[in-house]
mmCIF file of C-alpha atoms and ligand atoms in Angstrom:
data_model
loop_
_atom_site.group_PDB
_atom_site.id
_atom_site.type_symbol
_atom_site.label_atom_id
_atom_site.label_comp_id
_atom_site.label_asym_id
_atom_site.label_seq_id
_atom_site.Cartn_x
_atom_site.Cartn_y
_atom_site.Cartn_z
ATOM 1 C CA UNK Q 284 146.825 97.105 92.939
ATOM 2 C CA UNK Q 285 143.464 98.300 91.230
ATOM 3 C CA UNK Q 286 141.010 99.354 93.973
ATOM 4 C CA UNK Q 287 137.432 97.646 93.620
ATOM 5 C CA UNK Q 288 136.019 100.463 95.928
ATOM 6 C CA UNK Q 289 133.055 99.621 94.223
ATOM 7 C CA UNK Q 290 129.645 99.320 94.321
ATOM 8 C CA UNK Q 291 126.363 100.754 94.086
ATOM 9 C CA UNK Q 292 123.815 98.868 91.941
ATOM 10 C CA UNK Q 293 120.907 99.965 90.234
ATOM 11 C CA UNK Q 294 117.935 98.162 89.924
ATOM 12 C CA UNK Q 295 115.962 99.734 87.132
ATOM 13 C CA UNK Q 296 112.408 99.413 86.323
ATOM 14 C CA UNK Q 297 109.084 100.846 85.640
ATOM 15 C CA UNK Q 298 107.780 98.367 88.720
ATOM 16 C CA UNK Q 299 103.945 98.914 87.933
ATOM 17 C CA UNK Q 300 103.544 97.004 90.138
ATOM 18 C CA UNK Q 301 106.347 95.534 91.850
ATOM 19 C CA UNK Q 302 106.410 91.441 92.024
ATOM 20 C CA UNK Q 303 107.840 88.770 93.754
ATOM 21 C CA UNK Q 304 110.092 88.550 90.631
ATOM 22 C CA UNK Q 305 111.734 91.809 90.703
ATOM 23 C CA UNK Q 306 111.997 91.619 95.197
ATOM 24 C CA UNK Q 307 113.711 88.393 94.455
ATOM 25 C CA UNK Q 308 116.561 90.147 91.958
ATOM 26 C CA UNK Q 309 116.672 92.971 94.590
ATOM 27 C CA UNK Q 310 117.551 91.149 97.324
ATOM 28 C CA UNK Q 311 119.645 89.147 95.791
ATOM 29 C CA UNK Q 312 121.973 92.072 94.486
ATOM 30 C CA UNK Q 313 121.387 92.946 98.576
ATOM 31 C CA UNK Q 314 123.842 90.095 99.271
ATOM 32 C CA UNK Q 315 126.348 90.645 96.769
ATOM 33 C CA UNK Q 316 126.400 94.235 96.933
ATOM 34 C CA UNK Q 317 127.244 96.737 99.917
ATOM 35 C CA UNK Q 318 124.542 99.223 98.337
ATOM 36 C CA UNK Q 319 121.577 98.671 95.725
ATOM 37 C CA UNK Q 320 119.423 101.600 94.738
ATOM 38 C CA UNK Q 321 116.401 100.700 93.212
ATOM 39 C CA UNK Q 322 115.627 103.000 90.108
ATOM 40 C CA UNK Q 323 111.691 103.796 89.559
ATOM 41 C CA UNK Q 324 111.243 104.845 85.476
ATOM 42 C CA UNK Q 325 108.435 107.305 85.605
ATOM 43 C CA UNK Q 326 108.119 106.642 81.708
ATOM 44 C CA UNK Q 327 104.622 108.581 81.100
ATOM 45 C CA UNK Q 328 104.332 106.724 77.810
ATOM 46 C CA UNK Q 329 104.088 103.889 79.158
ATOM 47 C CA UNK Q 330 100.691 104.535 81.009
ATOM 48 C CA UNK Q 331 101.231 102.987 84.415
ATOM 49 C CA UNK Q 332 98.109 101.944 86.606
ATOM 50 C CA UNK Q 333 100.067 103.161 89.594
ATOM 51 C CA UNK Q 334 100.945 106.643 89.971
ATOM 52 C CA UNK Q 335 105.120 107.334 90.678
ATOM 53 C CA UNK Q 336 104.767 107.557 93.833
ATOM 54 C CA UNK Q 337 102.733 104.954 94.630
ATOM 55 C CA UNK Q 338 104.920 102.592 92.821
ATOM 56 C CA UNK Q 339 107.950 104.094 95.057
ATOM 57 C CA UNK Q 340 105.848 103.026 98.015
ATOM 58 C CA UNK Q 341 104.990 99.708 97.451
ATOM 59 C CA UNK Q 342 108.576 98.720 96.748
ATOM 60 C CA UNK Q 343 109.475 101.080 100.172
ATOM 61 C CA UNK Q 344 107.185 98.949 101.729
ATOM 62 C CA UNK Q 345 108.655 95.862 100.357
ATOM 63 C CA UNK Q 346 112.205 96.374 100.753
ATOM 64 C CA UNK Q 347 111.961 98.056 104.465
ATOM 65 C CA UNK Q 348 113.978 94.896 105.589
ATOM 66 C CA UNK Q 349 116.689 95.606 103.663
ATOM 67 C CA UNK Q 350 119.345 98.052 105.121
ATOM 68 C CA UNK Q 351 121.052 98.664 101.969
ATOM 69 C CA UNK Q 352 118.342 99.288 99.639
ATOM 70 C CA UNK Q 353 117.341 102.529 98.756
ATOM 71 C CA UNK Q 354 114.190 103.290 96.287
ATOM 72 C CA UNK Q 355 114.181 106.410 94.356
ATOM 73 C CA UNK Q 356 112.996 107.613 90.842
ATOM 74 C CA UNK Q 357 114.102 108.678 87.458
ATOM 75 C CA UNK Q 358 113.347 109.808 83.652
ATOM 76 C CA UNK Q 359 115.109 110.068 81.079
ATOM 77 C CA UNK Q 360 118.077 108.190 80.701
ATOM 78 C CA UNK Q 361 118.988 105.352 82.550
ATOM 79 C CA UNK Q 362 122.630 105.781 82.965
ATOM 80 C CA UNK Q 363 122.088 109.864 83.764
ATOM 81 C CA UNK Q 364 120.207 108.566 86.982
ATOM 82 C CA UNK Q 365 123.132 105.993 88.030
ATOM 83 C CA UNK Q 366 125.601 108.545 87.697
ATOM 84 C CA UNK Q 367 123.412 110.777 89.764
ATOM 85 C CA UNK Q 368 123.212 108.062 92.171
ATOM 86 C CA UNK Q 369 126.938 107.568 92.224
ATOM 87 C CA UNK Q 370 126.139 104.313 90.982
ATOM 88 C CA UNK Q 371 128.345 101.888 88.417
ATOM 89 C CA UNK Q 372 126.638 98.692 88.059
ATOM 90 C CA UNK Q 373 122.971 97.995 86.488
ATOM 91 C CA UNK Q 374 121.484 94.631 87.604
ATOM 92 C CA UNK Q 375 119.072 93.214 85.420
ATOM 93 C CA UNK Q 376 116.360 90.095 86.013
ATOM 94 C CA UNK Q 377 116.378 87.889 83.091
ATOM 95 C CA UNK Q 378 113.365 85.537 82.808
ATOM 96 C CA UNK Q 379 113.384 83.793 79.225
ATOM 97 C CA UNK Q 380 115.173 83.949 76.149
ATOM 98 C CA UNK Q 381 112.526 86.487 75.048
ATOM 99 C CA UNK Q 382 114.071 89.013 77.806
ATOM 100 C CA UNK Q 383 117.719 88.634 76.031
ATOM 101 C CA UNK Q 384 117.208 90.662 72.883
ATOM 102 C CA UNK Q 385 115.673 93.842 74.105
ATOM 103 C CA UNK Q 386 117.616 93.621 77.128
ATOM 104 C CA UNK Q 387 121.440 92.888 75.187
ATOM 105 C CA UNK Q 388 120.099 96.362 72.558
ATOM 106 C CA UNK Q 389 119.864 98.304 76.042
ATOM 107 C CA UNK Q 390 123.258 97.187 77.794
ATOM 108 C CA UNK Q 391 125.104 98.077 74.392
ATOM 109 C CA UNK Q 392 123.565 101.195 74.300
ATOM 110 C CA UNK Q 393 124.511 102.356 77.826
ATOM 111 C CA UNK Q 394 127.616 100.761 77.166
ATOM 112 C CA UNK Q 395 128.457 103.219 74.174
ATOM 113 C CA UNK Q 396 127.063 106.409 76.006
ATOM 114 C CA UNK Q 397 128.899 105.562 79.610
ATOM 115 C CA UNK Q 398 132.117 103.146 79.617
ATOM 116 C CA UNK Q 399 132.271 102.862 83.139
ATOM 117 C CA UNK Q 400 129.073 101.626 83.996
ATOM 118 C CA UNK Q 401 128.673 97.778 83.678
ATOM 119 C CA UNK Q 402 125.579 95.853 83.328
ATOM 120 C CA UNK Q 403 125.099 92.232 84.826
ATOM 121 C CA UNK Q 404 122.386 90.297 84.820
ATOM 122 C CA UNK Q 405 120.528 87.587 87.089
ATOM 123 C CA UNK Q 406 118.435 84.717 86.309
ATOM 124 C CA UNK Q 407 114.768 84.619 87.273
ATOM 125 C CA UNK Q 408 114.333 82.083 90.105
ATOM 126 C CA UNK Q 409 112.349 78.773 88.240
ATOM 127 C CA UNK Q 410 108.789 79.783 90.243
ATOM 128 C CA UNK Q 411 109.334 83.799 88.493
ATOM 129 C CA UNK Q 412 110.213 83.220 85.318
ATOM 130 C CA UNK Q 413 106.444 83.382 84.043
ATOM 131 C CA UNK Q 414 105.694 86.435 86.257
ATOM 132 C CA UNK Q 415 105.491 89.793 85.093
ATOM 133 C CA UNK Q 416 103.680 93.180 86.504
ATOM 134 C CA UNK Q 417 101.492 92.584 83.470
ATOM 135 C CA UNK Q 418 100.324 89.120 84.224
ATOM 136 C CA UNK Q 419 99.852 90.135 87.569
ATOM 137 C CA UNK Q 420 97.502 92.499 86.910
ATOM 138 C CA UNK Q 421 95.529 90.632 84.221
ATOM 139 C CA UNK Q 422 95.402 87.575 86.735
ATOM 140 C CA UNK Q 423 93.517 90.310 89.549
ATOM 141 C CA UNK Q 424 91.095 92.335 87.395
ATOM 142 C CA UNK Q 425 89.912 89.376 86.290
ATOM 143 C CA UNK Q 426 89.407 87.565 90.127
ATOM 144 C CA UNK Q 427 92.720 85.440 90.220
ATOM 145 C CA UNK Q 428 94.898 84.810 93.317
ATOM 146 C CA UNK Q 429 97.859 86.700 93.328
ATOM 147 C CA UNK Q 430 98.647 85.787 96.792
ATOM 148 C CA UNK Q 431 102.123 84.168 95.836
ATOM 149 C CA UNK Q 432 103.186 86.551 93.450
ATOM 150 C CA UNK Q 433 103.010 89.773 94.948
ATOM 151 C CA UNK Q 434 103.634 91.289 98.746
ATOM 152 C CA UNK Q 435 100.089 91.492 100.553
ATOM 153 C CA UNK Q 436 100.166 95.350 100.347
ATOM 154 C CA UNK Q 437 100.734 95.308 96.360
ATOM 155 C CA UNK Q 438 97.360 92.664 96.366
ATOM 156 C CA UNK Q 439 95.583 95.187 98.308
ATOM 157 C CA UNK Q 440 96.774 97.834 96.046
ATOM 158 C CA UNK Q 441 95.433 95.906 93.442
ATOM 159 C CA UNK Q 442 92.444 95.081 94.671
ATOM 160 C CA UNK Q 443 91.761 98.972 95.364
ATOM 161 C CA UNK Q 444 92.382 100.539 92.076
ATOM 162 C CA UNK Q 445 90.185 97.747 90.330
ATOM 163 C CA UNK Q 446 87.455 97.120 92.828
ATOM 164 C CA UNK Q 447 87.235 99.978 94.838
HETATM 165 P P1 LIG I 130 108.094 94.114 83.671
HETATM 166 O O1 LIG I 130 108.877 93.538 82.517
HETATM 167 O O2 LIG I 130 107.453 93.062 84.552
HETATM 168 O O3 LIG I 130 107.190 95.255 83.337
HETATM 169 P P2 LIG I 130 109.996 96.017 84.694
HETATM 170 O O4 LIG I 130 110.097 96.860 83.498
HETATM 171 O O5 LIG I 130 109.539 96.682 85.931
HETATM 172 O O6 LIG I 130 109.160 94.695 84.599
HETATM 173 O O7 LIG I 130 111.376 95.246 84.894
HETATM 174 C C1 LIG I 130 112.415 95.648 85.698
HETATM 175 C C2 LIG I 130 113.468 94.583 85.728
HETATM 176 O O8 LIG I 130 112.999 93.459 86.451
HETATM 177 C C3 LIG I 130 113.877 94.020 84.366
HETATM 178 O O9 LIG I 130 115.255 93.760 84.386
HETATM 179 C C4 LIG I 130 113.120 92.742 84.256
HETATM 180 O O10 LIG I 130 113.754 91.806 83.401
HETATM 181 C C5 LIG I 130 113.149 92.292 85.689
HETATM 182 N N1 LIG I 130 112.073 91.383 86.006
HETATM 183 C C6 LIG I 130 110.750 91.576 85.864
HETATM 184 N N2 LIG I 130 110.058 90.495 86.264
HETATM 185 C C7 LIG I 130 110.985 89.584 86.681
HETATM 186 C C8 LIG I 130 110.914 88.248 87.194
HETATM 187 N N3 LIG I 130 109.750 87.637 87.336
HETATM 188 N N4 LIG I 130 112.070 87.625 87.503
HETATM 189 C C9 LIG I 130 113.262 88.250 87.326
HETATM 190 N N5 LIG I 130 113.386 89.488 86.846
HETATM 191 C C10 LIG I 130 112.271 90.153 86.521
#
């Protein structure tokens, strides 16, 4: 008999900042999984508006109801940090068609450079699938209500590094 002494999912991301979107996927994989470590890309490239750390807060913040769920950080390559992690599932959020193509060119590529490691994905729920970290912070430098999309503590965040 094979032994499924799986799992430990990864929940990859750069998370600047996190949304209602991703907390949704996360918990989620919290119910079907027995461990989920959420995976914080520090991607300097990319320019975030919230420092590493502070992005590893707000989702500490966030997920502090959820025994299972552990937030740490990576660069490089994602499947160096699941192995590190002792992890062998990605989960992924998909919200439209427009997620599929860049998101089927990374689980290939993993694929090729680690066998073992699967990647799965999960549909946006309906009131997500226009939400992005992006949006979210378009919607508050410009004086939108975020108040649904967001955990109060990411709004505040917000608020700070525009207004204060
Ligand atoms: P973004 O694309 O918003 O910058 P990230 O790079 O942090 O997000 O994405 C991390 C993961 O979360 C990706 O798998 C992405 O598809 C997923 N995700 C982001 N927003 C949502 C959402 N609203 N619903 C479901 N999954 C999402």
């Amino acid at each position: 008999m094979k032994d499924y002494s799986v799992t430990t999912a990864v929940c990859p991301g750069s998370f600047d900042p996190v949304t209602r979107g991703h907390l949704d996927i996360i918990e989620r994989a919290a119910e079907v999984f027995p461990r989920v470590v959420v995976g914080v890309l520090e991607n300097p490239s990319k320019k975030p508006l919230f420092s590493l750390e502070e992005r590893v807060e707000l989702i500490r913040a966030a997920v502090k109801h959820l025994p299972n769920v552990e937030v740490d950080y990576f660069s490089g390559l994602l499947i160096d940090f699941v192995r590190k992690v002792e992890g062998n599932l990605i989960i992924k959020g998909l919200r439209a068609i427009s997620d599929f193509e860049i998101e089927f060119q990374m689980a290939m590529n993993n694929k090729r450079m680690a066998p073992e490691i699967e990647t799965m994905f999960m549909m946006t729920k309906n009131e997500y699938s226009f939400l992005s970290s992006s949006m979210v912070k378009e919607i508050v430098r410009f004086g939108g209500d975020v108040k649904d999309l967001v955990t109060p503590e990411v709004e505040q965040a917000l608020r700070r590094k525009y207004f204060a």
